[in-house]
XYZ file of C-alpha atoms in Angstrom:
654
model
C 229.290 -127.220 25.686
C 226.156 -128.123 23.758
C 224.616 -124.762 24.607
C 227.622 -122.742 23.540
C 227.901 -124.787 20.331
C 224.278 -124.060 19.479
C 224.776 -120.328 20.084
C 227.923 -120.338 17.973
C 226.134 -122.020 15.074
C 223.211 -119.632 15.228
C 225.455 -116.561 15.303
C 227.657 -117.804 12.495
C 224.674 -118.555 10.277
C 225.364 -122.299 10.176
C 222.085 -122.993 11.910
C 218.925 -122.022 10.015
C 216.955 -119.190 11.548
C 213.206 -118.976 11.586
C 210.888 -116.072 11.020
C 212.288 -112.630 10.387
C 214.713 -112.657 13.265
C 218.349 -112.105 13.996
C 219.775 -113.776 17.045
C 221.066 -111.155 19.430
C 222.943 -111.874 22.642
C 221.543 -109.465 25.159
C 223.389 -108.705 28.343
C 220.751 -110.375 30.499
C 222.274 -113.392 32.199
C 223.720 -114.273 28.809
C 220.350 -115.493 27.598
C 219.638 -115.578 23.884
C 217.053 -113.057 22.763
C 215.769 -112.453 19.271
C 215.274 -109.148 17.507
C 213.453 -108.741 14.219
C 214.139 -106.529 11.284
C 212.158 -103.316 10.765
C 209.792 -102.388 8.016
C 209.689 -98.685 8.844
C 211.556 -95.679 7.530
C 214.497 -96.502 9.750
C 216.846 -98.998 8.112
C 218.224 -101.795 10.236
C 220.408 -104.692 9.301
C 218.775 -108.112 9.536
C 221.577 -110.195 8.034
C 224.231 -110.812 10.652
C 223.932 -111.462 14.373
C 225.231 -108.704 16.610
C 226.348 -108.470 20.165
C 223.965 -106.295 22.133
C 225.727 -104.612 25.008
C 222.843 -102.734 26.547
C 219.780 -104.546 27.789
C 216.600 -102.499 27.849
C 214.890 -104.825 30.238
C 215.168 -104.912 34.024
C 217.178 -107.760 35.545
C 216.915 -111.076 33.757
C 213.865 -110.604 31.554
C 214.240 -112.436 28.264
C 212.432 -110.784 25.389
C 211.872 -111.398 21.722
C 211.409 -108.085 19.978
C 209.767 -107.245 16.676
C 209.523 -103.705 15.330
C 206.479 -102.477 13.514
C 204.369 -99.526 12.550
C 201.458 -98.303 14.659
C 198.569 -99.376 12.466
C 198.455 -103.180 12.684
C 197.241 -105.769 15.152
C 199.014 -108.831 16.509
C 195.948 -110.450 18.058
C 192.702 -111.389 16.392
C 190.175 -108.606 17.038
C 187.017 -110.640 17.346
C 185.640 -110.449 20.899
C 188.960 -109.223 22.274
C 189.029 -105.489 21.918
C 191.306 -105.161 24.915
C 194.014 -106.955 22.942
C 193.903 -104.626 19.946
C 197.528 -103.705 19.509
C 200.390 -103.595 17.089
C 201.892 -106.333 14.966
C 205.163 -106.819 13.214
C 205.146 -105.686 9.584
C 208.184 -107.828 8.801
C 208.100 -109.981 5.717
C 208.232 -113.651 6.586
C 211.727 -114.806 5.718
C 212.112 -117.630 3.264
C 214.506 -119.249 5.701
C 211.630 -119.841 8.117
C 210.373 -122.789 6.168
C 213.901 -123.783 5.261
C 214.769 -123.938 8.954
C 212.767 -127.106 9.327
C 213.425 -128.605 5.897
C 210.489 -128.768 3.547
C 207.086 -127.794 4.716
C 204.049 -128.722 2.739
C 201.468 -127.639 5.257
C 198.823 -125.112 4.420
C 197.861 -121.914 6.132
C 196.416 -122.043 9.603
C 192.990 -120.846 8.493
C 191.601 -119.457 5.299
C 190.191 -115.972 5.509
C 186.570 -117.000 5.156
C 186.716 -119.502 7.996
C 188.444 -116.979 10.210
C 185.383 -114.779 10.341
C 184.022 -114.752 13.836
C 180.778 -116.460 14.663
C 179.121 -114.421 17.406
C 178.637 -116.327 20.635
C 174.960 -116.544 21.538
C 174.380 -114.701 24.811
C 172.740 -117.716 26.407
C 174.615 -120.466 24.640
C 173.736 -122.482 21.557
C 170.217 -122.385 20.201
C 168.823 -125.859 19.738
C 169.018 -126.659 16.028
C 166.175 -128.142 14.036
C 166.393 -130.714 11.275
C 166.970 -129.254 7.841
C 164.415 -129.533 5.071
C 166.042 -132.600 3.587
C 165.834 -134.472 6.856
C 162.197 -133.409 7.356
C 161.234 -134.591 3.873
C 162.971 -137.903 4.462
C 160.984 -138.398 7.650
C 157.702 -137.569 5.870
C 158.501 -139.996 3.049
C 159.314 -142.739 5.543
C 155.988 -142.202 7.295
C 154.005 -142.590 4.069
C 155.990 -145.654 3.010
C 155.222 -147.292 6.343
C 151.509 -146.822 5.799
C 150.625 -143.464 7.225
C 151.148 -142.101 10.728
C 150.820 -145.294 12.716
C 152.444 -145.614 16.162
C 155.424 -147.554 14.778
C 156.032 -144.982 12.062
C 155.751 -142.152 14.545
C 158.260 -143.764 16.885
C 160.708 -144.413 14.053
C 160.376 -140.867 12.745
C 160.754 -139.435 16.248
C 163.945 -141.404 16.816
C 165.400 -140.281 13.478
C 164.432 -136.667 14.137
C 165.897 -136.744 17.651
C 169.148 -138.340 16.456
C 169.434 -135.806 13.636
C 168.794 -132.923 16.013
C 171.390 -134.160 18.497
C 173.935 -134.584 15.712
C 173.265 -131.087 14.397
C 173.559 -129.642 17.897
C 176.876 -131.418 18.442
C 178.165 -130.032 15.135
C 177.182 -126.517 16.157
C 178.961 -126.929 19.484
C 182.111 -128.059 17.664
C 181.928 -125.063 15.323
C 181.518 -122.740 18.275
C 184.512 -124.321 20.011
C 186.676 -123.842 16.910
C 185.595 -120.218 16.681
C 186.522 -119.659 20.315
C 189.991 -121.117 19.742
C 190.578 -119.112 16.561
C 189.517 -115.910 18.279
C 192.037 -116.676 21.019
C 195.002 -116.999 18.662
C 197.960 -114.705 19.266
C 200.070 -113.424 16.375
C 203.648 -112.284 16.380
C 205.411 -111.038 13.259
C 202.355 -112.183 11.270
C 202.809 -115.726 12.561
C 200.345 -117.490 14.893
C 202.263 -118.519 17.990
C 199.648 -119.747 20.473
C 196.302 -119.144 22.116
C 195.533 -117.074 25.182
C 194.101 -118.800 28.240
C 190.714 -117.087 28.213
C 188.842 -114.789 25.878
C 186.059 -113.602 28.171
C 184.810 -110.155 27.065
C 182.650 -109.817 30.185
C 185.497 -110.324 32.656
C 186.297 -107.120 34.597
C 189.896 -108.247 35.146
C 192.097 -110.336 32.871
C 194.714 -111.141 35.544
C 197.105 -113.334 33.547
C 194.450 -115.033 31.422
C 195.536 -112.901 28.456
C 198.824 -114.800 28.305
C 199.831 -117.893 26.349
C 200.405 -120.669 28.898
C 202.448 -123.659 27.833
C 200.255 -126.195 29.662
C 197.052 -124.480 28.487
C 198.140 -124.510 24.853
C 198.719 -128.283 24.783
C 195.077 -129.265 24.019
C 194.808 -126.382 21.533
C 198.027 -127.512 19.861
C 196.838 -131.111 19.654
C 193.512 -129.966 18.193
C 195.417 -128.097 15.468
C 197.606 -131.147 14.818
C 194.587 -133.426 14.487
C 193.085 -130.996 11.965
C 196.312 -130.861 9.960
C 197.111 -127.264 10.943
C 200.773 -127.677 11.834
C 202.241 -124.180 11.484
C 200.956 -122.722 14.741
C 202.326 -125.678 16.720
C 205.722 -125.445 15.032
C 205.845 -121.704 15.711
C 204.888 -122.248 19.344
C 207.606 -124.858 19.821
C 210.355 -122.715 18.281
C 209.397 -119.398 19.873
C 209.025 -120.854 23.370
C 212.397 -122.532 22.896
C 213.957 -119.092 22.448
C 212.450 -118.078 25.793
C 214.042 -121.001 27.623
C 216.459 -120.022 30.371
C 219.947 -120.710 28.996
C 222.125 -119.244 31.720
C 223.109 -121.265 34.765
C 222.368 -118.982 37.715
C 222.768 -119.145 41.462
C 220.878 -115.926 42.171
C 217.714 -115.969 44.206
C 214.494 -115.425 42.222
C 216.191 -116.279 38.892
C 215.233 -119.268 36.728
C 217.704 -122.118 36.505
C 219.260 -123.300 33.279
C 216.822 -125.255 31.123
C 213.616 -124.014 32.751
C 210.762 -123.303 30.341
C 208.455 -120.382 31.170
C 204.971 -120.916 32.522
C 203.597 -118.410 30.032
C 204.426 -115.470 27.827
C 202.653 -112.393 26.595
C 203.033 -110.238 23.509
C 203.473 -106.660 24.710
C 203.650 -103.575 22.530
C 205.966 -100.809 23.682
C 207.194 -97.612 21.999
C 210.499 -97.901 20.180
C 213.087 -95.674 21.776
C 214.171 -92.807 19.554
C 211.453 -93.332 16.957
C 208.077 -91.600 17.151
C 206.597 -93.659 14.326
C 207.318 -97.226 15.365
C 206.704 -99.594 18.218
C 208.176 -102.916 19.126
C 206.454 -106.140 20.105
C 207.992 -108.015 22.992
C 207.540 -111.644 23.958
C 207.662 -111.322 27.712
C 208.020 -114.668 29.542
C 206.918 -115.460 33.069
C 208.978 -118.140 34.833
C 206.802 -117.957 37.907
C 208.404 -114.724 39.083
C 205.104 -112.898 38.539
C 202.803 -115.825 39.301
C 200.652 -116.069 42.401
C 202.875 -117.772 44.954
C 206.015 -117.336 42.806
C 206.249 -121.040 41.944
C 208.432 -122.275 39.107
C 206.471 -124.237 36.446
C 208.000 -127.716 36.601
C 205.510 -129.163 34.119
C 206.131 -126.624 31.319
C 209.290 -128.270 30.005
C 207.720 -131.722 30.258
C 204.636 -130.650 28.276
C 206.908 -128.947 25.709
C 208.716 -132.241 25.018
C 205.390 -134.114 24.819
C 204.012 -131.602 22.291
C 207.245 -131.692 20.260
C 206.933 -135.467 19.920
C 203.237 -135.193 18.998
C 204.097 -132.617 16.327
C 206.615 -134.949 14.702
C 204.237 -137.914 14.858
C 201.231 -136.051 13.439
C 202.963 -133.943 10.787
C 205.706 -136.360 9.785
C 208.124 -133.434 10.007
C 211.004 -134.667 12.162
C 213.353 -131.916 10.969
C 212.173 -129.645 13.803
C 213.251 -132.075 16.510
C 216.538 -132.645 14.659
C 217.552 -128.982 14.777
C 220.613 -128.260 16.897
C 218.819 -125.672 19.036
C 215.874 -128.028 19.653
C 218.200 -130.890 20.567
C 220.003 -128.549 22.952
C 216.696 -127.470 24.500
C 215.687 -131.099 25.124
C 219.035 -131.866 26.779
C 218.809 -128.814 29.025
C 215.368 -129.858 30.263
C 216.614 -133.390 30.911
C 219.700 -132.209 32.773
C 217.546 -129.997 34.960
C 215.224 -132.905 35.785
C 217.964 -135.524 36.206
C 220.262 -133.371 38.334
C 221.597 -134.946 41.505
C 219.987 -133.907 44.759
C 219.302 -135.051 48.285
C 216.277 -137.114 47.326
C 216.453 -140.914 47.674
C 213.606 -141.683 45.283
C 213.537 -141.832 41.444
C 210.482 -139.564 41.461
C 210.847 -135.846 40.799
C 210.803 -133.708 43.949
C 208.820 -130.476 43.524
C 207.171 -127.755 45.566
C 203.438 -127.215 45.961
C 201.659 -125.595 43.025
C 204.209 -126.538 40.352
C 201.801 -128.101 37.847
C 198.133 -127.768 36.794
C 197.277 -127.480 40.482
C 199.211 -124.241 40.817
C 198.023 -123.181 44.269
C 198.614 -124.601 47.718
C 196.893 -127.979 47.859
C 199.325 -130.186 49.782
C 200.894 -131.789 46.689
C 204.506 -130.837 47.464
C 206.925 -133.735 47.367
C 206.372 -136.317 44.635
C 202.930 -135.651 43.106
C 201.661 -138.250 40.657
C 200.880 -135.693 37.921
C 204.517 -134.594 37.717
C 205.773 -138.198 37.724
C 203.450 -139.228 34.869
C 204.486 -136.218 32.756
C 208.132 -136.813 33.690
C 207.961 -140.427 32.552
C 206.231 -139.473 29.295
C 208.789 -136.726 28.608
C 211.694 -139.096 29.285
C 210.298 -141.611 26.802
C 209.688 -138.894 24.218
C 213.156 -137.405 24.686
C 214.819 -140.807 24.339
C 212.909 -141.279 21.104
C 213.888 -137.870 19.657
C 217.466 -137.385 20.858
C 220.007 -137.795 18.086
C 222.484 -140.590 18.884
C 225.914 -139.139 19.525
C 228.858 -140.031 21.673
C 228.600 -136.848 23.740
C 225.087 -137.841 24.866
C 225.981 -141.379 26.002
C 226.017 -140.479 29.690
C 222.704 -138.645 29.372
C 221.117 -141.592 27.571
C 222.346 -143.975 30.271
C 220.972 -141.771 33.050
C 217.675 -141.473 31.166
C 217.297 -145.247 30.816
C 218.163 -145.859 34.444
C 215.627 -143.318 35.628
C 212.892 -144.769 33.409
C 213.297 -148.236 34.899
C 213.509 -147.031 38.500
C 210.605 -144.586 38.107
C 208.230 -147.109 36.550
C 209.039 -149.692 39.229
C 208.584 -147.155 42.037
C 205.209 -145.897 40.817
C 203.776 -149.303 39.962
C 204.932 -150.890 43.193
C 204.380 -148.168 45.789
C 201.726 -145.784 44.409
C 199.210 -148.447 43.421
C 196.234 -149.082 45.667
C 193.243 -151.391 45.353
C 191.172 -153.416 47.819
C 193.962 -155.933 48.367
C 196.668 -153.301 48.849
C 194.398 -151.254 51.114
C 193.907 -154.285 53.345
C 197.677 -154.800 53.397
C 198.266 -151.196 54.501
C 195.530 -151.591 57.113
C 197.597 -154.390 58.682
C 201.009 -152.702 58.362
C 203.517 -153.026 61.176
C 205.456 -149.827 61.794
C 208.983 -148.892 62.899
C 210.608 -151.615 60.779
C 214.364 -151.242 60.424
C 215.466 -153.572 57.656
C 216.373 -153.633 53.972
C 213.582 -156.155 53.543
C 210.924 -154.177 55.406
C 207.370 -154.539 54.130
C 206.343 -151.076 55.289
C 209.284 -149.304 53.664
C 207.984 -145.766 54.124
C 206.745 -146.305 57.681
C 203.127 -145.583 56.809
C 200.809 -145.619 59.826
C 197.521 -147.483 59.235
C 195.649 -144.738 61.051
C 196.413 -142.485 58.051
C 193.821 -144.350 55.991
C 190.931 -141.856 55.662
C 187.400 -142.941 56.418
C 186.111 -141.900 52.975
C 188.455 -144.351 51.246
C 186.690 -147.412 52.651
C 183.513 -146.441 50.828
C 185.230 -145.090 47.726
C 187.349 -148.138 46.903
C 185.348 -150.555 44.709
C 185.745 -154.310 44.895
C 187.153 -154.260 41.356
C 189.345 -151.424 40.251
C 192.039 -149.280 41.765
C 194.177 -146.207 41.164
C 197.539 -144.577 41.751
C 197.639 -142.447 44.898
C 198.450 -138.770 44.668
C 201.743 -138.624 46.563
C 204.189 -140.709 48.554
C 206.757 -139.520 51.068
C 208.241 -140.926 54.268
C 205.373 -141.606 56.700
C 202.863 -140.034 54.324
C 200.548 -141.339 51.608
C 198.156 -138.935 49.923
C 195.189 -141.199 49.152
C 193.330 -138.610 47.056
C 192.476 -139.561 43.474
C 194.149 -137.089 41.090
C 192.639 -137.412 37.628
C 195.373 -136.031 35.387
C 198.089 -138.134 37.026
C 196.080 -141.340 36.699
C 194.929 -140.668 33.138
C 198.399 -139.726 31.926
C 199.856 -142.801 33.648
C 197.632 -144.799 31.296
C 198.589 -142.725 28.251
C 202.325 -142.939 28.973
C 202.281 -146.615 30.027
C 203.627 -145.690 33.435
C 200.857 -147.899 34.813
C 200.750 -151.542 33.757
C 198.029 -152.696 31.402
C 196.214 -154.369 34.295
C 196.458 -151.258 36.437
C 195.294 -149.072 33.543
C 192.121 -151.097 33.069
C 191.541 -151.043 36.818
C 191.707 -147.227 36.796
C 188.998 -147.092 34.121
C 186.992 -149.661 36.084
C 187.107 -147.336 39.077
C 186.035 -144.353 36.946
C 183.047 -146.317 35.670
C 182.043 -147.513 39.126
C 182.456 -144.030 40.641
C 180.883 -142.112 37.786
C 178.630 -140.038 40.045
C 181.600 -138.906 42.110
C 184.078 -138.197 39.278
C 181.804 -137.079 36.418
C 178.234 -136.459 37.606
C 176.915 -133.430 35.666
C 180.207 -132.301 34.102
C 183.485 -134.137 33.548
C 185.988 -134.313 35.152
C 186.899 -133.983 38.850
C 190.460 -132.712 39.103
C 190.826 -134.571 42.393
C 188.628 -136.503 44.782
C 187.625 -135.857 47.476
C 187.881 -132.181 48.385
C 189.714 -130.936 51.454
C 187.127 -129.748 53.965
C 186.994 -128.280 57.437
C 190.223 -128.294 59.374
C 192.037 -130.124 56.554
C 191.194 -127.272 54.171
C 192.361 -124.700 56.711
C 195.683 -126.419 57.387
C 196.617 -127.986 54.042
C 195.128 -125.413 51.643
C 195.780 -122.503 53.995
C 192.090 -121.480 53.977
C 192.517 -120.498 50.318
C 189.311 -118.613 49.347
C 189.618 -119.788 45.745
C 190.199 -123.432 46.677
C 187.165 -123.782 48.908
C 185.735 -127.319 49.142
C 184.495 -128.666 45.793
C 185.754 -125.636 43.889
C 188.685 -124.882 41.570
C 191.582 -127.245 42.326
C 189.947 -128.538 45.502
C 187.523 -131.009 43.947
C 186.334 -128.797 41.099
C 185.348 -130.278 37.722
C 187.459 -129.296 34.698
C 186.101 -129.897 31.155
C 189.610 -129.717 29.676
C 190.370 -133.127 31.221
C 188.046 -134.659 28.622
C 190.888 -135.026 26.147
C 193.196 -136.927 28.509
C 190.286 -139.200 29.420
C 189.583 -139.839 25.742
C 193.195 -140.685 24.866
C 193.376 -143.106 27.797
C 190.079 -144.802 26.886
C 190.991 -145.190 23.216
C 194.381 -146.638 24.105
C 192.664 -149.359 26.138
C 189.993 -149.879 23.470
C 187.232 -148.594 25.742
C 186.107 -145.441 23.885
C 182.527 -145.785 25.100
C 183.562 -144.365 28.482
C 184.922 -141.194 26.876
C 181.929 -140.931 24.531
C 179.612 -141.042 27.533
C 181.579 -138.254 29.240
C 181.521 -136.117 26.085
C 177.759 -136.582 25.855
C 177.426 -135.337 29.439
C 179.553 -132.279 28.657
C 177.572 -131.415 25.521
C 174.390 -130.966 27.511
C 175.525 -127.657 28.988
C 179.136 -126.639 28.293
C 178.171 -124.436 25.352
C 175.118 -122.968 27.082
C 177.353 -122.130 30.051
C 179.784 -120.304 27.736
C 182.725 -122.708 28.125
C 183.625 -122.180 31.798
C 187.084 -122.861 33.170
C 185.722 -125.174 35.875
C 182.554 -126.159 37.772
C 181.790 -126.205 41.498
C 179.946 -128.498 43.954
C 180.155 -132.257 44.396
C 178.090 -132.946 41.293
C 179.513 -130.083 39.225
C 176.124 -128.393 39.214
C 177.275 -124.764 39.263
C 179.689 -122.804 37.113
C 182.771 -122.054 39.219
C 182.284 -118.978 41.366
C 185.518 -117.438 40.077
C 185.715 -119.332 36.771
C 186.603 -117.475 33.595
C 184.177 -117.983 30.708
C 185.193 -118.745 27.116
C 188.163 -120.657 28.509
C 190.299 -121.793 25.594
C 191.432 -125.142 26.928
C 187.878 -126.077 27.912
C 186.912 -125.747 24.254
C 190.136 -127.384 23.071
C 189.757 -130.346 25.434
C 186.253 -130.950 24.103
C 187.415 -130.667 20.482
C 190.318 -133.090 20.919
C 187.939 -135.591 22.507
C 185.512 -135.284 19.583
C 188.253 -135.531 16.961
C 189.767 -138.620 18.559
C 186.419 -140.355 18.945
C 185.762 -139.659 15.254
C 189.187 -141.057 14.311
C 190.534 -143.265 17.117
C 193.613 -144.225 15.077
C 194.982 -140.695 15.582
C 195.447 -141.420 19.292
C 198.514 -143.519 18.487
C 200.427 -140.276 17.922
C 199.820 -139.212 21.511
C 200.390 -142.381 23.528
C 203.533 -144.172 24.652
C 203.447 -147.919 24.198
C 205.050 -150.237 26.730
C 208.786 -150.526 26.072
C 209.900 -154.168 25.892
C 213.389 -153.287 27.104
C 211.950 -151.589 30.180
C 209.608 -154.526 30.799
C 212.538 -156.958 30.773
C 214.533 -154.777 33.165
C 211.553 -154.481 35.502
C 211.016 -158.241 35.435
C 214.630 -158.773 36.448
C 214.277 -156.317 39.328
C 211.077 -157.860 40.657
C 212.165 -161.496 40.282
C 215.522 -160.825 41.947
C 213.862 -159.770 45.191
C 210.179 -159.006 45.759
C 211.088 -156.777 48.683
C 214.104 -155.148 47.026
C 217.522 -155.541 48.526
C 220.124 -152.866 48.893
C 221.960 -153.663 45.681
C 218.974 -153.329 43.334
C 220.530 -150.460 41.386
C 223.104 -152.818 39.913
C 220.357 -154.473 37.893
C 219.248 -151.322 36.095
C 220.043 -150.812 32.430
C 223.560 -149.669 31.616
């Protein structure tokens, strides 16, 4: 009912429209598509919504179309000649800003700052102190009585510090240039950044698309710089691509699913030799390698929507009827009843950042941490109304159960490891200690040496008779950010990172997981994937984009020095290596053998880390603080029965 009400309001004009679009119901699974007006010789009405009876796209492809002439570009030209194409010549409608109430934000970038800075072929040239700094050093030397050893040491330290600061500034400028050159435009509006902007790559694969998960660090970087328009555009345009039709067909996205990515395509306009149309073409995993639906896309979308409201102060976007409907559809998809007995979200392999076969099917920690964060954000943004009472109740119940499940059963430290080592198996009882029938022989040999005496982490996955003991960085870091982990557990995770610095950071932060699958394990679990060879890509590779999640987690716990140390490690070579997607080997010594260069989220992750370290107070817009109501409910559950009796659900929030 909420979906049909939103469509009715849009079509009737009661709901503000954004951009230069008319809503047009295409005959493609009943999904809403958007068509723009035309600024060519052919006149088209752009006032009232129409019913489109003929879909020009094969099966259920949802498209947003914009007509334009043949002489403009939709993508920034610098360093991306292969993307030179057409752009919409539509005038930006006044209702675009009116759609989200008042908007006092400036343009994304002024023209002068948009000019490309050429990337040095071998990275950044080491800067030298400017004349003012040199003169200051000379004056200090004379004041100290000539060029004595003390004066020389002082001057050397000042010169070195100045040089390092100048080099860091140049790296930041280069990162911003990379992101700006990766921006994608649609109807003269910036709507996202492509995944990679590597001019030397012989094949783009799907790196020329705007990925929802990849745009998150770019979007947060824009928010921290006060550039809100591109994030608002991204949120609203991707919302229009959301699957609205409930389907039972094979290979079709379910209702509420957000696409993994989209691409702006330019195609000739039928019946007109002088115009083309731009199409926003979404990929729901139907074209992805492995054909896996992107479970994390909708969760990241909610997280970014909340961050936008917190940073910009503009809550009118999240209050829109279509946005509220989009949030509810994502929640209903995630909270739908199924066969699973656990409060965790059941997913297939490859449904998140690790999007290839890596043995994470089931209940991977990364999905659970994002799920928890999205539930908290949705509860915060949903408008209170009687029709949503059942949804709010289900949301609260899941939050309590999920946090208890993760904190109680995913946590491992020296004490818990010893407990598992002594587990009895084949227990049949509601009060069983070994609830999931975990066999002690599953404990891998590497874990004994990896587990420090102080510190711990959340394991990667938990299923009946199976614990995945690998350390997955994003899941653990986001469990800190979202408060899924307790405060004590959060500090213990950072303690482990500090004690295992050589394993998790080494020469480039940050290991996506530890350790890598090798030998027969790699053959069986990863399917002998040639891209996920040991210590490469998702199988123990090092990903610079994880810097920003590390930084948010460290600032939340008032331990920013850990993140600052990791950023310093990254600055030594990330620019000289031309911003690789990932690094290979145990110590991250080599650029990934199949890594794309000029990877947008590598630059964005670095920038967000730098911006947050410069202004730690901004991190409060990205974190979820512990909810006192949830804490009280959890305390009741734990005190009622440490081993959980059958009727525990009766104690959850109602």
